[in-house]
Short mmCIF file of C-alpha atoms in Angstrom, two decimals:
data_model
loop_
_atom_site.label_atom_id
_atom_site.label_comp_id
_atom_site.label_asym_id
_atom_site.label_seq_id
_atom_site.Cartn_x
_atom_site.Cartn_y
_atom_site.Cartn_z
CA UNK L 1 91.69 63.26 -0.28
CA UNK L 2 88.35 65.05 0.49
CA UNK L 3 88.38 67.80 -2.22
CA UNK L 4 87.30 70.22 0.49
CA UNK L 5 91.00 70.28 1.67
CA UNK L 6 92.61 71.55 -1.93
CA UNK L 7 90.06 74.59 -1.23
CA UNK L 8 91.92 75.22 2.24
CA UNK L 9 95.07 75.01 0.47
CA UNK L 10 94.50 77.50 -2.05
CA UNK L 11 92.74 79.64 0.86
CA UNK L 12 96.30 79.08 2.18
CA UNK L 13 97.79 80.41 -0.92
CA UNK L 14 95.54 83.95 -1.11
CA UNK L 15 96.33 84.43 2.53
CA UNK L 16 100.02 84.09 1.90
CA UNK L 17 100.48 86.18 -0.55
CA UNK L 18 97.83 88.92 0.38
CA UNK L 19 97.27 89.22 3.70
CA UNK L 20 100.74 87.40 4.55
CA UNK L 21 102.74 90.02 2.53
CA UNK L 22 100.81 92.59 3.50
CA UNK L 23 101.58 92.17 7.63
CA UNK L 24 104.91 90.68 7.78
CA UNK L 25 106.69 91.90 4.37
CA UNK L 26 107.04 95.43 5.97
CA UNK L 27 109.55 93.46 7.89
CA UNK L 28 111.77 93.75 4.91
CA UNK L 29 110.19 96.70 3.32
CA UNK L 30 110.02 99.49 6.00
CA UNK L 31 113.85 100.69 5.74
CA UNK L 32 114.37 100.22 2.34
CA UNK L 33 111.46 102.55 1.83
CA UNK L 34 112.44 104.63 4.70
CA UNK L 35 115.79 105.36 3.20
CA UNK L 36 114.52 105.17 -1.17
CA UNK L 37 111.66 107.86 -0.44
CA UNK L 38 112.66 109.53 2.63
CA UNK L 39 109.33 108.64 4.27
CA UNK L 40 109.32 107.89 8.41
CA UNK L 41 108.55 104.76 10.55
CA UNK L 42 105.32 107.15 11.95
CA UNK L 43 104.58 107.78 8.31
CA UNK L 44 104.91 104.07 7.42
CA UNK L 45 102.86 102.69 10.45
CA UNK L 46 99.96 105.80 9.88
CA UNK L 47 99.83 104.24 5.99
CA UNK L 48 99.49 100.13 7.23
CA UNK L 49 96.71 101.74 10.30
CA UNK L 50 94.63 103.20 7.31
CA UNK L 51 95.38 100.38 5.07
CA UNK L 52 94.00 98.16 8.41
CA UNK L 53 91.55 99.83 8.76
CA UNK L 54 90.10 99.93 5.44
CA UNK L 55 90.88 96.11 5.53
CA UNK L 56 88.65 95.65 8.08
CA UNK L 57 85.70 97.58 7.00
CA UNK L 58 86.02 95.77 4.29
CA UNK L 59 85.40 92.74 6.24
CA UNK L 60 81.72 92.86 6.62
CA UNK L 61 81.43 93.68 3.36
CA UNK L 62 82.95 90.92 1.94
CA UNK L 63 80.79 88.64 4.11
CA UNK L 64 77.41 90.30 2.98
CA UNK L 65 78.60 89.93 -0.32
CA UNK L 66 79.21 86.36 0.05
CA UNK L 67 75.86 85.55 0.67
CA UNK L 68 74.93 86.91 -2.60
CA UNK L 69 77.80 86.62 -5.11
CA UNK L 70 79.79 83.28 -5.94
CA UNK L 71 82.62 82.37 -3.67
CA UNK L 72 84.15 81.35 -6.87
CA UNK L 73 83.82 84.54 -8.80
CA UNK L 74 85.11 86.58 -5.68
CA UNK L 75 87.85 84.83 -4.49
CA UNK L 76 89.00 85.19 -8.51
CA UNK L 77 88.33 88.82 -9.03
CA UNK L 78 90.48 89.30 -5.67
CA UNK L 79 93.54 87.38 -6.44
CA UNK L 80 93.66 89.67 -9.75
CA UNK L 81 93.29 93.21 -8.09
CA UNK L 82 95.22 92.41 -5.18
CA UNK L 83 97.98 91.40 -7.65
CA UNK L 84 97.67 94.69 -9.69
CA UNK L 85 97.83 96.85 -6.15
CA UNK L 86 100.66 94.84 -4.85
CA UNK L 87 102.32 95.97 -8.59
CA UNK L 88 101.55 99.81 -8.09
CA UNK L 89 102.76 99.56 -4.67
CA UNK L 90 106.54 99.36 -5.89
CA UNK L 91 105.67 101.68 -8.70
CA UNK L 92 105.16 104.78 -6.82
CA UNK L 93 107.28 107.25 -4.49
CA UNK L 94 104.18 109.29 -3.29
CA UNK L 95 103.07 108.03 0.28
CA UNK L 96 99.98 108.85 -0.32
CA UNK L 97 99.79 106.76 -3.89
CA UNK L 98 101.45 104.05 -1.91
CA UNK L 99 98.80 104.23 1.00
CA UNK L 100 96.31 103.71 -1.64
CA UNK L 101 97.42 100.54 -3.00
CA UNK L 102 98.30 99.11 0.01
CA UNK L 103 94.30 100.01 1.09
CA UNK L 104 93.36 97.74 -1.99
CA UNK L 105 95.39 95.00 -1.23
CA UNK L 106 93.81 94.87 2.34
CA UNK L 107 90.42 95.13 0.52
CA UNK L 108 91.56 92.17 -1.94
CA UNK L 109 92.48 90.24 1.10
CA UNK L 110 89.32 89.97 2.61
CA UNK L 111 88.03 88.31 -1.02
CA UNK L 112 91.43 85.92 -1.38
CA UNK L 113 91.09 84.11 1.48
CA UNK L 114 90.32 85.98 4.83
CA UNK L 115 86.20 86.41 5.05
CA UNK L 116 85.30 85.11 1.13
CA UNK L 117 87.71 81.75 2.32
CA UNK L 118 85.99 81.44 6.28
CA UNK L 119 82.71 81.53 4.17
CA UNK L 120 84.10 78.50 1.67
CA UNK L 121 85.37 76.31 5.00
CA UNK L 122 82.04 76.67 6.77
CA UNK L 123 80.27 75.51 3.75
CA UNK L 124 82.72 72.62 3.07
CA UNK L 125 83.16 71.26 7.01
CA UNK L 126 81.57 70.70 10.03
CA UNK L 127 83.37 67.93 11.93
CA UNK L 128 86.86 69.27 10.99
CA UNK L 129 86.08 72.60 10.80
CA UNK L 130 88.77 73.97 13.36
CA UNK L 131 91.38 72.46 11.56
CA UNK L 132 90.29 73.36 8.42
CA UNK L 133 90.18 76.82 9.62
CA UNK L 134 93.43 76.30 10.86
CA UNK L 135 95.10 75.25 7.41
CA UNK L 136 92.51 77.88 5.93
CA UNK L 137 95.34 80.36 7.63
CA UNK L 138 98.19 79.17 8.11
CA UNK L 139 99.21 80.85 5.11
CA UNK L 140 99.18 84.53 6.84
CA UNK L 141 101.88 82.75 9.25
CA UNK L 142 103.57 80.67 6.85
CA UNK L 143 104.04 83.83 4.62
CA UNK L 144 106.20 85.60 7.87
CA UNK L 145 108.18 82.37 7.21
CA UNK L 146 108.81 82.93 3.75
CA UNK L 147 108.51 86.59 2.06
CA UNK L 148 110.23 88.36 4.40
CA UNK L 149 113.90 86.93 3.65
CA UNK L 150 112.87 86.40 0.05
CA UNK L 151 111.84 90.09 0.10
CA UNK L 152 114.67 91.30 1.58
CA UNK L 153 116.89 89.07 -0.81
CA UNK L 154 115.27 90.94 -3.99
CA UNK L 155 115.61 94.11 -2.15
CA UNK L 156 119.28 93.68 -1.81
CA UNK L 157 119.87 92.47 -5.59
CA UNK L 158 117.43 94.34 -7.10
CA UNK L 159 115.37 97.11 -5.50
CA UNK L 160 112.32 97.38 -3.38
CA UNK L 161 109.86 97.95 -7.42
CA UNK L 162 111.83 94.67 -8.63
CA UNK L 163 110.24 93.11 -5.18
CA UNK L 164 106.77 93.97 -5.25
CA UNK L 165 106.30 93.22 -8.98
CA UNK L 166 107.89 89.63 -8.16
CA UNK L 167 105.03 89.54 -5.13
CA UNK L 168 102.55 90.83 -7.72
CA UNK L 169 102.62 88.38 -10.64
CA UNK L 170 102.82 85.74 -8.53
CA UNK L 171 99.19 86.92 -6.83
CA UNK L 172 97.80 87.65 -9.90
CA UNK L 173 98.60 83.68 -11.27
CA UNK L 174 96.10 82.59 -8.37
CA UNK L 175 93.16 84.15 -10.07
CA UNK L 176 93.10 81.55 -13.09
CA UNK L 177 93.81 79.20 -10.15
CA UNK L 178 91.03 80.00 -8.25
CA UNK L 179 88.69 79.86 -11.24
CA UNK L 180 89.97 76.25 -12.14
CA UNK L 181 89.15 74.94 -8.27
CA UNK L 182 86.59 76.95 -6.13
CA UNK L 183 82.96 75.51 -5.74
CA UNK L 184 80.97 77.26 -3.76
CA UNK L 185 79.22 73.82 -2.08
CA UNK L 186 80.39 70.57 -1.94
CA UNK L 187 77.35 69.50 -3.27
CA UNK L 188 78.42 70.85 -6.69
CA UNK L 189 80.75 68.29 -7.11
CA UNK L 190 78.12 65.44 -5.68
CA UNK L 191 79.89 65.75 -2.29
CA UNK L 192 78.82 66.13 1.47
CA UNK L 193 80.80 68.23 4.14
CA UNK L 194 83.41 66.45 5.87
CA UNK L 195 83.86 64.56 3.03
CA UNK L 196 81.05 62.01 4.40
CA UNK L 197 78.62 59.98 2.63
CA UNK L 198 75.38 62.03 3.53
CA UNK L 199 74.77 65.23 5.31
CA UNK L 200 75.68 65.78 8.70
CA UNK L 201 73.56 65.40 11.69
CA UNK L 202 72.13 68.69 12.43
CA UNK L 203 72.41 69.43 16.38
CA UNK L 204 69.57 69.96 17.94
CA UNK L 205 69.65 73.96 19.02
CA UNK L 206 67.64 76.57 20.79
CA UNK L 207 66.32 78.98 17.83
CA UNK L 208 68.59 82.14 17.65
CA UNK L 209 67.79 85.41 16.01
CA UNK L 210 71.21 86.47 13.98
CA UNK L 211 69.80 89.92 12.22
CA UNK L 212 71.53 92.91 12.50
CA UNK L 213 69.41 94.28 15.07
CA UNK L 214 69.50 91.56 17.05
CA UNK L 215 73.62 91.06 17.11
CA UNK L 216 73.49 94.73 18.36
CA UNK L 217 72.09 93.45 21.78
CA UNK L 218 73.60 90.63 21.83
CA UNK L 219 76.44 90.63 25.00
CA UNK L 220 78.17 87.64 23.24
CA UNK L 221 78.75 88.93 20.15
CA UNK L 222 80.46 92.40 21.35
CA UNK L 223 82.43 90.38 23.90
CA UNK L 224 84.06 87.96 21.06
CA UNK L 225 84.39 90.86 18.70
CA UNK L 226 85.88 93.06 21.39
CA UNK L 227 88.60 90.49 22.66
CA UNK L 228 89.36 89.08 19.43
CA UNK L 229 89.79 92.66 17.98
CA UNK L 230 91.74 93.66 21.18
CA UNK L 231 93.72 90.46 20.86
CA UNK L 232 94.42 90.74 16.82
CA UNK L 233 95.38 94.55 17.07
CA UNK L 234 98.41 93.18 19.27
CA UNK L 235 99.01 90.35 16.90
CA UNK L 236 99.21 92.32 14.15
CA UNK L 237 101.13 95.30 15.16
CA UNK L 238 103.85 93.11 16.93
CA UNK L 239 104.27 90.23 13.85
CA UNK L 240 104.32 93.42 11.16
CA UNK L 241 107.46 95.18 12.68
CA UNK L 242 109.56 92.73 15.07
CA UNK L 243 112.41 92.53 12.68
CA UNK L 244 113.11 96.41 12.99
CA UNK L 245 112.07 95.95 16.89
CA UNK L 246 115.11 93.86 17.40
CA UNK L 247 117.68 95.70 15.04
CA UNK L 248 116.45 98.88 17.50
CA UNK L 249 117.59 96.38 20.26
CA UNK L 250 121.33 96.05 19.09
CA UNK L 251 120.80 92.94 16.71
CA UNK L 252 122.58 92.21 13.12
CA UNK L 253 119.90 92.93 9.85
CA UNK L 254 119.87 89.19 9.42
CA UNK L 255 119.52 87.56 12.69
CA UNK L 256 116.85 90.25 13.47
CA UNK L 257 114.62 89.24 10.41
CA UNK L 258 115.47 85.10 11.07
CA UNK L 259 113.89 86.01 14.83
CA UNK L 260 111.06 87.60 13.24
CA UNK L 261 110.41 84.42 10.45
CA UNK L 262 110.90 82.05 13.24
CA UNK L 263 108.13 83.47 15.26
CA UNK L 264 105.94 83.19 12.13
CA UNK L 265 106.84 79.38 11.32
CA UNK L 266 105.63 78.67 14.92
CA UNK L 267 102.79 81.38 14.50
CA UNK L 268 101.53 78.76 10.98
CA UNK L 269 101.97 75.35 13.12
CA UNK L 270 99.99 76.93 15.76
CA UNK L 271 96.90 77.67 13.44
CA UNK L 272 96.35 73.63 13.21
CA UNK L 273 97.18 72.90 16.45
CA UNK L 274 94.39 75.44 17.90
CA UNK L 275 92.21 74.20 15.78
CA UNK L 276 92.36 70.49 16.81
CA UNK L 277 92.23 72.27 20.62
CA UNK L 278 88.77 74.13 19.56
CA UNK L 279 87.77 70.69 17.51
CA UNK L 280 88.56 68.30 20.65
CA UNK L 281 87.55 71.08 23.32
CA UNK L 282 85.30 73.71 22.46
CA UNK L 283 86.49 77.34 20.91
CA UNK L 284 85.20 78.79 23.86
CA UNK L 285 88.38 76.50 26.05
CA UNK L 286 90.59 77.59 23.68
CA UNK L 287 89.77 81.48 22.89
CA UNK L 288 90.63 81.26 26.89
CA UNK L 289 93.65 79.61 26.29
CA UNK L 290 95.25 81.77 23.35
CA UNK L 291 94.50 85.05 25.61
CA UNK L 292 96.25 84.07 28.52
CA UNK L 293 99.40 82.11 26.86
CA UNK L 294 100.02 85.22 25.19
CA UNK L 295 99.75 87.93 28.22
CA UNK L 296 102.27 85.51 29.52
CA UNK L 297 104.24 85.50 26.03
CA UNK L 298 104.13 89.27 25.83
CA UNK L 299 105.10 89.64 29.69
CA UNK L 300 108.95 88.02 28.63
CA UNK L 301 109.40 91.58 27.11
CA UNK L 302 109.74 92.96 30.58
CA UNK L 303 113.12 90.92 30.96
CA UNK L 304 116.37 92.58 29.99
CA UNK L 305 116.85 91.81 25.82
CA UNK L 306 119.44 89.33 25.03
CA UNK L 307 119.35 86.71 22.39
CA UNK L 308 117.96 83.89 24.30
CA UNK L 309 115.00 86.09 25.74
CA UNK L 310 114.25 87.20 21.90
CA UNK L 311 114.41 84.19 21.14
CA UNK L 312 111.94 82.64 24.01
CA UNK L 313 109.55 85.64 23.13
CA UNK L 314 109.55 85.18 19.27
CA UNK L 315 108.16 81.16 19.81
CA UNK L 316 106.14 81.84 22.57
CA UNK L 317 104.40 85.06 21.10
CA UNK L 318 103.79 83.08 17.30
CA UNK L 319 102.74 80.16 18.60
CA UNK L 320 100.50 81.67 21.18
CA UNK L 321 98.92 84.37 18.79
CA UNK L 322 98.81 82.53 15.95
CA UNK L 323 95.69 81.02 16.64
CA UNK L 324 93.72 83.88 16.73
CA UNK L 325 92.40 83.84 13.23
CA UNK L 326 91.24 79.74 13.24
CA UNK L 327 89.12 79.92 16.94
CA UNK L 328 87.89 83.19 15.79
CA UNK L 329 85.52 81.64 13.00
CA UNK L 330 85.30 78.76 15.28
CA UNK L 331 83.54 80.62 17.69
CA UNK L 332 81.13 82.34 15.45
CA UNK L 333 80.03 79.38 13.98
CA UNK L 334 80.18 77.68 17.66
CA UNK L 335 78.06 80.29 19.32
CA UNK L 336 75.74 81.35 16.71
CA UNK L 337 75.58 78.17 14.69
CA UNK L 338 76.98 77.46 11.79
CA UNK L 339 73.62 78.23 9.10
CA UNK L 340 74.32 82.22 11.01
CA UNK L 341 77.57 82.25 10.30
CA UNK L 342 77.94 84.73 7.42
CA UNK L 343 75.38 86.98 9.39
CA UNK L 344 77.25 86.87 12.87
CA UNK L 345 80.79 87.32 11.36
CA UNK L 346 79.65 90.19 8.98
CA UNK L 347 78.37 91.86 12.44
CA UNK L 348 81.59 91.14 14.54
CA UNK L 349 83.85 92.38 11.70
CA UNK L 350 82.65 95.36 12.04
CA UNK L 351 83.85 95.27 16.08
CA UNK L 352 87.38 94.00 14.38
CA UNK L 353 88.16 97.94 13.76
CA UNK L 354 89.72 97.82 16.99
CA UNK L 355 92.37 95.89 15.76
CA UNK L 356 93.08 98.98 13.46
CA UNK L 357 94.02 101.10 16.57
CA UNK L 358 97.55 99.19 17.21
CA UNK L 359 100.02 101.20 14.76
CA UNK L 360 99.04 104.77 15.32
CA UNK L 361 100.06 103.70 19.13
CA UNK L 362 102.84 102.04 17.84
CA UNK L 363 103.57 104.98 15.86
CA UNK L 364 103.31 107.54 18.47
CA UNK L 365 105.70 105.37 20.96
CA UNK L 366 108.57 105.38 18.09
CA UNK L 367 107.86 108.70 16.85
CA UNK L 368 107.62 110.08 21.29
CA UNK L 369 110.11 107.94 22.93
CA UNK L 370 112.26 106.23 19.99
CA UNK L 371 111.36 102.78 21.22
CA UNK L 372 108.18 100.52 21.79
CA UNK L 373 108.18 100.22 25.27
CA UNK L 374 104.92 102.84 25.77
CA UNK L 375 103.35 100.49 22.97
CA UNK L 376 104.22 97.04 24.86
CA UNK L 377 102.45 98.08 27.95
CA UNK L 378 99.44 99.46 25.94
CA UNK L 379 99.04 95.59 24.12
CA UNK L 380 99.53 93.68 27.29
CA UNK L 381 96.98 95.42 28.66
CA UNK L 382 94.75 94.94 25.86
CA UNK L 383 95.69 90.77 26.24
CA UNK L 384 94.58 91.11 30.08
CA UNK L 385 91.32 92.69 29.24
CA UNK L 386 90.77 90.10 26.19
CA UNK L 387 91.31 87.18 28.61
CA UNK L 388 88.60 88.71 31.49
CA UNK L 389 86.10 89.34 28.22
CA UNK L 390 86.14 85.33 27.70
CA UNK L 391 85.36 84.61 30.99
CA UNK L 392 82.56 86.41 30.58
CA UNK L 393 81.04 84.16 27.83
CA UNK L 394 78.84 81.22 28.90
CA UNK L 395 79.17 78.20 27.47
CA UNK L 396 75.28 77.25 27.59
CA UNK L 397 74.17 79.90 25.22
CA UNK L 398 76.92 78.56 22.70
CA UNK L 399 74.24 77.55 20.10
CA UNK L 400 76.16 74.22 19.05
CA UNK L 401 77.59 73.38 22.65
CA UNK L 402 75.35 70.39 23.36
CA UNK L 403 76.72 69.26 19.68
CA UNK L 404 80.29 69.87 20.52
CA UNK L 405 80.55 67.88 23.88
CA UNK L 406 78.92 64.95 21.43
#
């Protein structure tokens, strides 16, 4: 096996127990720490927005960092702090303290997988990169799958500190993990990306300026940083609180929380599977795709809730939104090539804020109206406008296009 693909599984490992337990373990978290502390749902979803948002600023951070530090050294030191936040996290009644920790386990995320990992794949593939990407993480998704009835398990027997310090040993064991495997460049190890016997072809490529300055005029880049951010503010703010979504709609604890890890399983297959549509296709096809599969997805919430249309929504929604994250790096390298990537990603990152915006509205249509409905119409409008934004991107200035269709 090409070594490149134990360095998407242990991407897959820092995604699932960072950025994984960070979005979906509220699922299990929210009211047991709701009813412990005597903290709110608005309180809760004002703490993950901040935490989000400092997440994401993080984001181009990370990636100019990249280009400087070792992968290996960051991707260590991340595993380690995120561990040691995810600790102080159950340690702590003070929503404030807890806001704090849960803003450095966002931060840690970004270095455990999420940008510090992207920059590791497009180092490591070229051929298979969507897929890569697409095991790269799966581990967000395959975490929903996972921590959330293991979570609530420990809760039950044990506590909600007993829980997080579980979720934060077993973070802080993939720092000497980390160490052991991570090369920055397959060349370290005598190899070639792909796993082939020399270096890959280089397409041939019109020249393209990826500063800072130039990004900022650049039409393409705001459009795939505004649609993907528009696109990921939905994902995240639906996949972080479904399970208390359907317990407000009349269902049982536990078949409210299986709905919500089913939509995650098919949320982690769908990670590979748009990444072998981006590989065969082109990201730009299936960025298009994703957006309008899940205006349709989010459009079953208008029907009247009964088990079968939760049911239908949970597959449809995971399995259309859980692509985001794999064509999202596909298309950066795609459009800007892939020797820009670390430049064009650090820029659209910074667009990614939007994403951030989701739980105060969610927040404000709990805390206003006592159910989601305000919030549901706000995200499938955001869908509708990420769909018209792709349309809007033209395939002949994608950078590797002509290398693609070969």
């Amino acid at each position: 096996m090409f070594y490149g693909w134990k360095l998407a599984a242990l991407i897959t490992g820092g995604n699932f127990m960072l950025q994984g337990s960070a979005v979906y373990c509220m699922n299990a978290f929210m009211e047991p720490l709701c009813e412990v502390n005597g903290w709110t749902r608005a309180g809760l979803n004002l703490s993950m927005g901040l935490a989000v948002l400092a997440g994401q600023l993080a984001m181009p951070l990370a990636a100019a960092v990249s280009a400087r530090r070792s992968l290996r050294l960051l991707t260590t030191l991340g595993a380690l702090a995120g561990g040691a936040a995810t600790l102080g996290m159950g340690m702590t009644q003070s929503l404030a303290l807890y806001t704090l920790w849960f803003i450095l386990v966002w931060v840690c995320a970004q270095f455990c997988g999420g940008v510090v990992g992207n920059a590791l794949i497009s180092r490591w593939f070229r051929h298979f990169q969507g897929r890569a990407f697409g095991v790269a993480n799966a581990g967000s998704s395959l975490a929903g799958v996972v921590l959330p009835f293991f979570c609530m398990a420990l809760i039950h027997a044990f506590g909600v500190t007993a829980a997080y310090t579980v979720l934060g040993v077993l973070t802080c064991l993939l720092g000497p993990l980390a160490w052991w495997l991570v090369r920055d460049e397959p060349q370290a190890l005598g190899l070639h990306p792909d796993g082939r016997r020399h270096e890959p072809h280089a397409p041939k490529a019109k020249p393209v300026n990826a500063s800072f300055a130039a990004l900022i005029h650049s039409r393409q880049a705001w459009f795939v940083g505004i649609a993907y951010g528009l696109a990921l503010m939905t994902a995240s703010t639906f996949m972080s609180q479904m399970k208390p979504r359907f317990a407000d709609l009349g269902l049982e604890a536990w078949p409210a929380m299986l709905l919500a890890c089913l939509s995650a399983l098919f949320a982690a297959l769908a990670k590979y599977a748009w990444g072998w549509v981006s590989d065969r296709t082109t990201p730009l096809v299936a960025s298009r795709l994703i957006m309008a599969m899940s205006v349709a997805s989010v459009a079953l919430l208008l029907l009247p809730p009964s088990l079968p249309q939760l049911t239908l929504f949970s597959v449809a929604f995971g399995g259309c939104i859980g692509g985001l994250w794999t064509v999202l790096p596909a298309v950066v390298s795609w459009y800007f090539g892939s020797q820009n990537f670390l430049s064009a990603y650090k820029f659209i990152t910074i667009i990614l804020i939007l994403r951030c915006a989701g739980f105060p509205v969610m927040a404000a249509s709990h805390g206003l109206f006592g159910s989601y409905a305000l919030a549901d119409a706000f995200f499938g409008a955001s869908l509708l406008t990420s769909l018209l934004l792709t349309f809007l991107l033209r395939p002949g200035d994608a950078v590797e296009n002509a290398h693609h269709r070969h």
